[in-house]
Amino acid sequence: MVALTTLFVGILLLTLIVIAIYSSIEIVDAYEKRALTILGDYRELLEPGINFVPPFVSKTYRFDMRTQTIDIPRQEAITRDNSPVTADAVVYIKVMDAKKAFLEVENYKEAVSNLAQTTLRAVIGDMELDDTLNKRQEINARIREELDEPTDEWGIRVESVEVREVNPSKDVQRAMEKQTSAERKRRAMILEAQGERRSAVERAEGEKQSSIIRAQGEKQSQILEAQGDAISTVLSSRAAESMGERAVIDKGMETLEEIGQGESSTFIVPQELSSLVGRYGKHLTGSDVQTQDGPLDSLGFDEETRELLGIDDIEEILDEIGQEANADLEQIEQEAQAIKEGETEADIQNPDEILEEME
């Protein structure tokens, strides 16, 4: 009986020793720290690794030292311009001082979540609807700034705040869609009107340039045609004059021939006839004026008569007339070429000047 009692006590003591040894060993992971209390009194933070604590009278509290995510539930708020919206966010925090997180706040995650909810509603309520939709970064910065001071006292650092959605009410969304549609229609009408105006301006400018070019072409054509008419008139006039004078010469030659056949050895030649013979001397040597005995050169005028008629100067006169005709022809060709190359009216010679030069 005594032996059984002794065996039972031994087994009990052995069990207590094993339990004491097991409870005195505390293994802390690398990403966490644990707050140690002995009989309810805070003693220290246990670092990662194997730690020995008093058995049966100690207790530890675990703190994750990694960045943690807190999801902020969807919140309803009223903007400064009285538009109802709903918004939710995500807060990223990290425990910087586990002792403060253990001693200063009961549940740091719940505390940060509640504080973020109230701050989100306050920030949205201080902004207009358009700002809440367009200025997400400003909302994030203001919420983080509001959370920094109280969380520092808890040993918590707010690393980032991200507002995920800000949604107006259904009525506001429909009104915004109508406003957006009207704005797009207005812009489309403005762009269409600007395009039509630009097209009309360019079309008018093109017609203007075309009219100017056409008018310039017509004017140059008229000038060229007028010059041609003037030159033709001058040449026709000279041809008619030449034919009239030739008729006079032929008649004079016949008269001279009749006089030469008379018995008188003295006769008078009119000044007009001598002048005509001087200007058109080639009639005296040409093959178209013949006498019964050959050309007029063989009539045997005496030296005084030849000098009076100017027969010796006929070739010189003919050369001068040919040079003037060639010069006039070259000038006309140059002016015609200038018109083809598009020179302006100021560069084209006046028809009156051509007539004066030809005269």
JSON list of C-alpha atoms in Angstrom, two decimals, residues 8 15 75 240 249 253 286 309:
[
{"chain": "A", "resi": 8, "resn": "PHE", "atom": "CA", "xyz": [1.56, 7.61, -7.37]},
{"chain": "A", "resi": 15, "resn": "THR", "atom": "CA", "xyz": [4.14, 15.12, -14.36]},
{"chain": "A", "resi": 75, "resn": "GLN", "atom": "CA", "xyz": [-19.04, 54.56, -44.73]},
{"chain": "A", "resi": 240, "resn": "ALA", "atom": "CA", "xyz": [-0.82, 99.32, -147.08]},
{"chain": "A", "resi": 249, "resn": "ILE", "atom": "CA", "xyz": [6.73, 104.53, -157.78]},
{"chain": "A", "resi": 253, "resn": "MET", "atom": "CA", "xyz": [8.71, 105.03, -163.35]},
{"chain": "A", "resi": 286, "resn": "GLY", "atom": "CA", "xyz": [14.07, 93.85, -157.82]},
{"chain": "A", "resi": 309, "resn": "LEU", "atom": "CA", "xyz": [17.21, 109.50, -156.83]}
]
